[in-house]
CSV table of C-alpha atoms in Angstrom, one decimal:
chain,number,residue,atom,x,y,z
A,1,MET,CA,107.5,137.8,108.4
A,2,LYS,CA,110.7,137.3,110.4
A,3,THR,CA,112.5,134.0,110.9
A,4,VAL,CA,115.3,132.5,112.9
A,5,GLN,CA,116.8,129.1,112.2
A,6,ALA,CA,119.2,126.9,114.2
A,7,ILE,CA,120.5,123.3,114.3
A,8,LYS,CA,121.8,121.0,117.0
A,9,GLU,CA,123.8,118.2,115.5
A,10,LYS,CA,124.6,115.1,117.5
A,11,GLY,CA,127.2,115.8,120.1
A,12,LYS,CA,127.3,119.5,119.4
A,13,GLU,CA,125.7,122.7,120.8
A,14,TRP,CA,123.0,124.8,119.1
A,15,TYR,CA,124.2,126.7,116.0
A,16,PHE,CA,122.2,129.5,114.5
A,17,THR,CA,122.3,129.4,110.7
A,18,SER,CA,120.7,132.8,110.5
A,19,GLU,CA,121.0,136.0,112.6
A,20,LYS,CA,119.6,135.5,116.0
A,21,ILE,CA,117.0,138.3,116.5
A,22,ASP,CA,114.2,138.8,119.0
A,23,LEU,CA,110.8,137.6,117.7
A,24,LYS,CA,107.3,138.5,119.0
A,25,ASN,CA,105.1,135.5,119.8
A,26,PRO,CA,107.0,133.2,117.5
A,27,LEU,CA,105.8,129.9,116.1
A,28,VAL,CA,108.8,127.6,116.7
A,29,LEU,CA,108.8,124.4,114.6
A,30,VAL,CA,111.2,121.8,115.9
A,31,PHE,CA,112.0,118.8,113.8
A,32,GLY,CA,114.4,116.2,115.0
A,33,ASN,CA,115.7,112.7,115.5
A,34,ARG,CA,113.4,110.6,117.7
A,35,PHE,CA,116.2,109.7,120.2
A,36,SER,CA,117.2,113.3,120.5
A,37,LEU,CA,113.6,114.4,121.1
A,38,GLU,CA,113.3,111.8,123.9
A,39,SER,CA,115.5,114.0,126.1
A,40,LEU,CA,113.5,114.9,129.2
A,41,THR,CA,115.0,118.4,129.1
A,42,ILE,CA,114.3,119.2,125.4
A,43,TYR,CA,111.2,121.4,126.0
A,44,ASP,CA,112.9,123.4,128.8
A,45,GLU,CA,115.9,123.8,126.5
A,46,LEU,CA,113.8,125.3,123.7
A,47,LYS,CA,111.6,127.3,126.1
A,48,ALA,CA,114.7,129.0,127.5
A,49,MET,CA,115.7,130.0,123.9
A,50,PHE,CA,112.2,131.2,123.0
A,51,PRO,CA,110.5,132.1,126.3
A,52,ILE,CA,107.4,133.7,124.6
A,53,GLY,CA,107.3,131.2,121.7
A,54,ASN,CA,104.9,128.4,121.0
A,55,ILE,CA,106.9,125.3,120.3
A,56,VAL,CA,105.8,122.4,118.1
A,57,PHE,CA,107.9,119.2,118.0
A,58,GLY,CA,107.9,116.4,115.5
A,59,SER,CA,110.2,113.4,115.1
A,60,THR,CA,111.6,112.7,111.6
A,61,SER,CA,113.3,110.4,109.2
A,62,GLY,CA,115.6,113.3,108.3
A,63,GLU,CA,115.6,117.0,108.9
A,64,ILE,CA,115.5,119.7,106.2
A,65,LEU,CA,117.0,123.1,106.9
A,66,GLY,CA,117.9,125.4,104.1
A,67,GLU,CA,119.4,123.4,101.2
A,68,ASN,CA,120.7,120.7,103.5
A,69,VAL,CA,119.3,117.4,104.8
A,70,TYR,CA,120.5,116.2,108.2
A,71,ASP,CA,120.3,113.0,110.2
A,72,GLU,CA,120.5,112.6,114.0
A,73,SER,CA,120.0,116.3,114.5
A,74,ILE,CA,117.4,118.8,115.8
A,75,THR,CA,116.4,121.7,113.7
A,76,LEU,CA,114.3,124.8,114.6
A,77,THR,CA,112.6,127.4,112.6
A,78,ALA,CA,111.1,130.3,114.6
A,79,ILE,CA,108.5,132.4,112.7
A,80,GLU,CA,107.1,135.8,113.6
A,81,PHE,CA,104.0,136.7,111.6
A,82,GLU,CA,103.9,140.5,111.3
A,83,LYS,CA,100.4,140.8,109.7
A,84,SER,CA,98.8,137.5,110.6
A,85,GLN,CA,97.9,135.3,113.5
A,86,TYR,CA,98.2,131.6,114.4
A,87,HIS,CA,96.6,129.3,117.0
A,88,ILE,CA,97.6,125.8,118.0
A,89,HIS,CA,95.7,122.8,119.4
A,90,SER,CA,96.8,119.2,120.0
A,91,LYS,CA,95.2,115.9,120.9
A,92,ASN,CA,96.4,112.4,121.6
A,93,ILE,CA,95.2,109.2,119.9
A,94,HIS,CA,95.3,107.4,123.2
A,95,ASP,CA,92.4,109.6,124.4
A,96,PHE,CA,90.2,108.5,121.5
A,97,GLU,CA,90.6,104.7,121.7
A,98,ASN,CA,93.0,104.9,118.7
A,99,ASN,CA,90.2,106.3,116.5
A,100,SER,CA,92.0,108.7,114.2
A,101,GLU,CA,88.8,110.0,112.6
A,102,LYS,CA,87.3,111.0,116.0
A,103,LEU,CA,90.5,112.6,117.0
A,104,GLY,CA,90.6,114.7,113.8
A,105,GLU,CA,87.1,115.8,114.3
A,106,ALA,CA,87.7,116.9,117.9
A,107,LEU,CA,90.9,118.7,116.9
A,108,THR,CA,89.4,121.0,114.3
A,109,ASP,CA,86.4,121.6,116.5
A,110,LYS,CA,88.8,123.6,118.8
A,111,PHE,CA,89.6,126.2,116.1
A,112,SER,CA,87.6,129.3,115.4
A,113,LYS,CA,86.7,129.2,111.7
A,114,GLU,CA,86.5,133.0,111.4
A,115,GLY,CA,89.5,134.1,109.4
A,116,LEU,CA,91.0,130.6,109.3
A,117,LYS,CA,93.1,130.3,106.2
A,118,HIS,CA,95.1,127.1,106.6
A,119,LEU,CA,95.9,124.1,108.8
A,120,PHE,CA,99.4,122.6,109.1
A,121,ILE,CA,99.4,119.2,110.8
A,122,VAL,CA,102.3,117.5,112.6
A,123,SER,CA,101.0,114.1,113.5
A,124,ASP,CA,102.2,110.9,115.1
A,125,GLY,CA,103.2,108.6,112.2
A,126,ASN,CA,103.2,105.2,114.0
A,127,LEU,CA,99.8,104.9,115.6
A,128,VAL,CA,97.6,107.2,113.5
A,129,ASN,CA,95.7,106.2,110.3
A,130,GLY,CA,96.5,109.2,108.1
A,131,SER,CA,93.5,109.0,105.8
A,132,ALA,CA,91.1,108.5,108.7
A,133,LEU,CA,92.7,111.5,110.4
A,134,ILE,CA,92.0,113.6,107.4
A,135,GLN,CA,88.4,112.6,107.2
A,136,GLY,CA,88.0,113.7,110.8
A,137,LEU,CA,89.8,117.0,110.3
A,138,GLU,CA,87.7,117.9,107.3
A,139,LYS,CA,84.3,117.2,109.1
A,140,ASN,CA,84.6,120.5,111.1
A,141,CYS,CA,86.5,122.5,108.5
A,142,PRO,CA,85.0,124.9,106.0
A,143,ASP,CA,85.4,123.6,102.4
A,144,ASN,CA,87.8,126.4,101.5
A,145,ILE,CA,90.4,125.6,104.2
A,146,ILE,CA,93.5,123.8,102.9
A,147,ILE,CA,95.2,121.2,105.1
A,148,THR,CA,98.8,120.2,104.7
A,149,GLY,CA,101.5,118.6,106.8
A,150,GLY,CA,102.9,115.2,107.5
A,151,LEU,CA,103.1,112.1,109.7
A,152,CYS,CA,106.2,112.1,111.9
A,153,GLY,CA,109.0,109.7,111.2
A,154,ASP,CA,111.5,107.5,113.1
A,155,ASP,CA,114.2,107.1,110.5
A,156,ALA,CA,113.6,103.6,109.0
A,157,ARG,CA,113.0,101.9,112.4
A,158,PHE,CA,109.1,102.2,112.6
A,159,GLU,CA,109.3,101.8,116.4
A,160,LYS,CA,107.9,105.0,117.8
A,161,THR,CA,107.2,108.6,116.6
A,162,LEU,CA,106.9,111.7,118.7
A,163,ALA,CA,105.1,115.1,118.5
A,164,SER,CA,103.9,117.7,121.0
A,165,TYR,CA,102.9,121.3,121.6
A,166,ASN,CA,104.5,123.2,124.4
A,167,SER,CA,105.6,120.0,126.2
A,168,ASN,CA,108.1,117.3,125.9
A,169,PRO,CA,107.5,115.2,122.7
A,170,LYS,CA,105.3,112.1,123.2
A,171,SER,CA,103.9,109.2,121.3
A,172,GLY,CA,100.4,109.4,119.8
A,173,GLU,CA,100.2,113.2,119.6
A,174,ILE,CA,98.7,115.2,116.8
A,175,VAL,CA,99.4,119.0,116.6
A,176,ALA,CA,97.4,121.4,114.3
A,177,VAL,CA,98.6,124.9,113.6
A,178,GLY,CA,95.9,127.2,112.3
A,179,LEU,CA,97.0,130.2,110.3
A,180,TYR,CA,94.7,133.3,110.2
A,181,GLY,CA,94.6,136.5,108.2
A,182,ASP,CA,93.8,138.1,104.9
A,183,HIS,CA,97.4,139.1,104.3
A,184,LEU,CA,98.5,135.4,104.1
A,185,GLU,CA,99.1,133.9,100.7
A,186,ILE,CA,99.5,130.1,101.0
A,187,THR,CA,99.9,127.6,98.2
A,188,CYS,CA,100.7,123.9,98.2
A,189,ALA,CA,101.4,121.0,95.9
A,190,ASN,CA,102.8,117.5,95.9
A,191,TYR,CA,104.4,115.2,93.3
A,192,GLY,CA,106.0,111.8,93.4
A,193,GLY,CA,108.0,110.6,90.5
A,194,TRP,CA,107.4,106.9,91.0
A,195,SER,CA,106.3,104.5,88.2
A,196,ALA,CA,103.9,101.5,88.6
A,197,PHE,CA,105.0,98.1,87.2
A,198,GLY,CA,103.9,94.5,87.3
A,199,PRO,CA,100.3,93.1,87.4
A,200,ILE,CA,97.4,95.1,88.8
A,201,ARG,CA,95.9,93.3,91.9
A,202,ASN,CA,92.4,93.6,93.4
A,203,ILE,CA,92.1,94.2,97.1
A,204,THR,CA,89.7,91.4,98.2
A,205,LYS,CA,90.0,91.7,101.9
A,206,SER,CA,91.1,94.7,104.0
A,207,ARG,CA,90.1,96.7,107.1
A,208,GLU,CA,90.9,100.4,107.1
A,209,ASN,CA,94.7,100.5,106.7
A,210,VAL,CA,95.3,96.8,107.2
A,211,LEU,CA,95.6,94.7,103.9
A,212,TYR,CA,94.7,91.0,104.2
A,213,GLU,CA,94.2,89.7,100.7
A,214,LEU,CA,95.0,90.5,97.1
A,215,ASP,CA,93.1,88.5,94.4
A,216,GLY,CA,91.9,86.2,97.2
A,217,LYS,CA,95.5,85.4,98.3
A,218,PRO,CA,97.4,86.5,101.5
A,219,ALA,CA,98.7,89.9,100.6
A,220,LEU,CA,101.9,89.6,102.6
A,221,ASP,CA,102.8,86.2,101.0
A,222,LEU,CA,102.3,87.7,97.5
A,223,TYR,CA,104.3,90.8,98.4
A,224,LYS,CA,107.2,88.7,99.7
A,225,LYS,CA,107.2,86.7,96.5
A,226,TYR,CA,107.8,89.9,94.5
A,227,LEU,CA,110.5,91.1,96.8
A,228,GLY,CA,112.4,87.8,96.8
A,229,ASP,CA,115.5,88.0,98.9
A,230,LYS,CA,114.7,91.6,99.9
A,231,SER,CA,111.7,90.2,101.9
A,232,ASN,CA,114.1,89.5,104.7
A,233,GLU,CA,114.6,93.2,105.1
A,234,LEU,CA,110.9,94.0,105.7
A,235,PRO,CA,109.4,96.4,106.7
A,236,GLN,CA,112.2,98.7,105.6
A,237,ALA,CA,112.5,97.1,102.1
A,238,ALA,CA,108.8,98.0,101.5
A,239,LEU,CA,109.8,101.7,101.4
A,240,LEU,CA,111.5,101.0,98.1
A,241,TYR,CA,108.4,99.3,96.6
A,242,PRO,CA,105.2,101.1,97.7
A,243,LEU,CA,101.8,100.4,96.3
A,244,ASN,CA,99.9,102.5,93.7
A,245,LEU,CA,96.3,102.6,95.0
A,246,ARG,CA,93.3,103.3,92.8
A,247,VAL,CA,90.1,103.4,94.8
A,248,LYS,CA,87.1,101.8,93.0
A,249,GLY,CA,85.1,104.4,91.0
A,250,SER,CA,87.9,107.0,91.1
A,251,ASN,CA,90.3,108.1,88.3
A,252,GLU,CA,92.9,109.3,90.9
A,253,THR,CA,95.6,107.2,92.4
A,254,VAL,CA,97.6,107.7,95.6
A,255,VAL,CA,100.7,105.9,96.8
A,256,ARG,CA,100.6,103.8,100.0
A,257,THR,CA,103.7,103.0,102.0
A,258,ILE,CA,103.8,99.8,104.0
A,259,LEU,CA,104.6,100.9,107.6
A,260,ASN,CA,104.7,97.5,109.2
A,261,ILE,CA,103.9,93.8,108.7
A,262,ASP,CA,102.2,91.3,111.0
A,263,GLU,CA,103.7,87.8,110.4
A,264,LYS,CA,101.2,86.1,112.7
A,265,GLU,CA,98.2,87.5,110.9
A,266,ASN,CA,100.0,87.5,107.5
A,267,THR,CA,99.0,91.1,106.9
A,268,MET,CA,100.5,94.5,105.9
A,269,ILE,CA,99.8,97.7,107.8
A,270,LEU,CA,99.8,100.8,105.6
A,271,ALA,CA,100.0,104.5,106.3
A,272,GLY,CA,96.3,105.0,105.2
A,273,ASP,CA,93.2,103.2,104.2
A,274,VAL,CA,93.2,100.6,101.4
A,275,PRO,CA,89.5,100.0,100.7
A,276,GLU,CA,88.2,96.6,99.5
A,277,GLY,CA,87.4,96.7,95.8
A,278,SER,CA,90.3,99.0,95.0
A,279,THR,CA,93.3,97.9,93.0
A,280,VAL,CA,97.0,98.2,93.7
A,281,GLN,CA,100.2,97.9,91.7
A,282,LEU,CA,103.9,97.9,92.8
A,283,MET,CA,105.9,101.0,92.2
A,284,MET,CA,109.6,101.9,92.0
A,285,SER,CA,111.7,105.0,91.2
A,286,THR,CA,115.1,106.3,90.4
A,287,VAL,CA,117.2,109.2,91.8
A,288,ASP,CA,116.6,111.3,88.7
A,289,ASP,CA,112.8,110.7,88.7
A,290,ILE,CA,112.5,111.7,92.4
A,291,ALA,CA,114.5,114.9,91.8
A,292,GLU,CA,112.3,115.7,88.8
A,293,GLY,CA,109.2,115.0,90.9
A,294,ALA,CA,110.4,117.5,93.5
A,295,SER,CA,110.9,120.1,90.8
A,296,LYS,CA,107.4,119.5,89.5
A,297,ALA,CA,105.9,119.8,93.0
A,298,ALA,CA,107.6,123.2,93.4
A,299,MET,CA,106.4,124.4,90.0
A,300,TYR,CA,102.9,123.4,90.7
A,301,ALA,CA,103.0,125.2,94.1
A,302,MET,CA,104.3,128.4,92.4
A,303,ARG,CA,101.9,128.3,89.5
A,304,ASN,CA,99.1,130.6,90.8
A,305,ARG,CA,101.1,132.7,93.3
A,306,THR,CA,101.0,136.5,93.3
A,307,LYS,CA,104.0,136.9,95.7
A,308,LYS,CA,107.3,135.1,96.1
A,309,PRO,CA,107.1,132.7,99.1
A,310,GLU,CA,108.9,133.8,102.3
A,311,LEU,CA,108.7,130.4,103.9
A,312,ALA,CA,108.6,127.0,102.4
A,313,LEU,CA,107.6,124.0,104.6
A,314,LEU,CA,108.8,120.8,102.9
A,315,VAL,CA,107.5,117.3,103.8
A,316,SER,CA,109.1,114.5,101.8
A,317,CYS,CA,108.9,110.8,102.3
A,318,ILE,CA,111.4,108.5,103.9
A,319,GLY,CA,111.2,106.2,100.9
A,320,ARG,CA,112.5,108.9,98.6
A,321,LYS,CA,115.4,109.5,101.0
A,322,LEU,CA,116.3,105.8,100.9
A,323,VAL,CA,116.3,105.7,97.1
A,324,MET,CA,118.3,108.9,96.8
A,325,ASN,CA,120.8,108.1,99.6
A,326,GLN,CA,123.8,110.4,99.3
A,327,ARG,CA,122.0,112.4,96.6
A,328,THR,CA,119.0,113.3,98.8
A,329,GLU,CA,119.8,117.0,98.8
A,330,GLU,CA,119.3,117.2,95.1
A,331,GLU,CA,115.5,117.2,95.5
A,332,ILE,CA,115.9,120.2,97.9
A,333,GLU,CA,118.0,122.0,95.4
A,334,GLU,CA,115.4,121.4,92.7
A,335,VAL,CA,112.7,123.0,95.0
A,336,ILE,CA,114.9,126.0,95.7
A,337,GLU,CA,115.6,126.5,92.0
A,338,ALA,CA,111.9,126.6,91.3
A,339,ILE,CA,110.7,128.8,94.2
A,340,GLY,CA,113.6,131.1,94.5
A,341,GLY,CA,116.5,131.6,97.0
A,342,GLN,CA,114.5,134.2,99.0
A,343,ALA,CA,112.4,131.6,100.8
A,344,VAL,CA,113.4,130.2,104.2
A,345,ILE,CA,113.4,126.4,103.9
A,346,ALA,CA,112.4,124.0,106.7
A,347,GLY,CA,110.8,120.6,106.9
A,348,PHE,CA,111.3,116.9,107.5
A,349,TYR,CA,111.2,113.4,106.0
A,350,SER,CA,108.0,111.6,107.0
A,351,TYR,CA,105.9,108.5,107.1
A,352,GLY,CA,103.2,110.2,105.1
A,353,GLU,CA,102.4,113.6,103.5
A,354,LEU,CA,99.1,115.5,103.8
A,355,SER,CA,98.1,117.7,100.9
A,356,PRO,CA,95.4,118.2,98.2
A,357,PHE,CA,96.1,117.3,94.7
A,358,SER,CA,97.0,120.2,92.4
A,359,ASN,CA,94.1,122.6,91.8
A,360,GLN,CA,92.0,120.8,94.4
A,361,ILE,CA,91.0,121.6,98.0
A,362,GLY,CA,90.2,118.3,99.7
A,363,CYS,CA,93.2,116.9,101.5
A,364,LYS,CA,94.6,113.4,100.8
A,365,LEU,CA,97.2,111.2,102.4
A,366,HIS,CA,100.2,110.6,100.2
A,367,ASN,CA,103.3,108.5,100.4
A,368,GLN,CA,106.5,108.9,98.4
A,369,THR,CA,105.8,112.5,97.5
A,370,MET,CA,107.5,115.8,98.0
A,371,THR,CA,104.9,118.1,99.5
A,372,LEU,CA,105.3,121.9,99.8
A,373,THR,CA,103.5,124.5,101.7
A,374,LEU,CA,104.6,128.0,100.5
A,375,ILE,CA,103.7,130.9,102.8
A,376,SER,CA,104.0,134.7,102.5
A,377,GLU,CA,102.4,137.7,104.1
């Protein structure tokens, strides 16, 4: 595996952080600030740099390159697989009447399943229901195929997210990168570091990812009551107080971030499904707990590996970044300490993370986690 990395900070030209070498058929992962990716020339700019590359764009709530976290920048990581192959397909939610599950099903139907080892997803994070997307993706996937990735971000604005494959970034796009070959070793893991507090509430009315009622009362009113003065800062304030969701009949819990609120309907829109009959509880965290969570995620991802990772794709949540503030890079440092300095680090801060639980295969939508995909040939 060969890699090239570069960054374009606001008001500056591209700067290569590694040696610029010629790559054969590179996969070029480009993560950047939404406003920067809205440039009408961005695809042509990248295509000129990598004329035989396949370019995947995703907007972010912060860019990860090496041990650093950037804002208002564009980062690129170009990857040449020397013993393996990759294929890319994309779909747009607007072509599926905003049905995330049908889109996911159609997307994975495009891939040959022979030799398929892994799917890495870069998805719109504003219009897509992440958990429904996963359900669709898994319908046409063999049971042994692992899916990881993330929902694109837009800092803490929640206005619009962008993604694309070999074209200018656009709203509603979902890109899937299929990795093929017996030489690949890919492991993944995620961990949060958030703690639940306060009373457990029953979801008495919901529809997919829209939450209407908790314990028979309007969910938004109840949530605002807990936030107090911070309710004036919604939806951004919700990133600091996500919901711990336990689906009825399951022992597992997942975290759900509130992406937006509807004052007129008195509802909350979450990153994934919140089924009726489930329970939720408020969560909070500290800088130290989040950094420790990143360390645990990295240790879990390394636990059963036979080779040291050459490439680490990190997807962490915008909520973690808001809590850590100026100490955000500490969670990246914890990851590097656990996986080793030999790995090339790339990734982004997201509106949702896609990954199985540790020692499982089925993918889940997570919020407020550090998710790692470690790759070597």
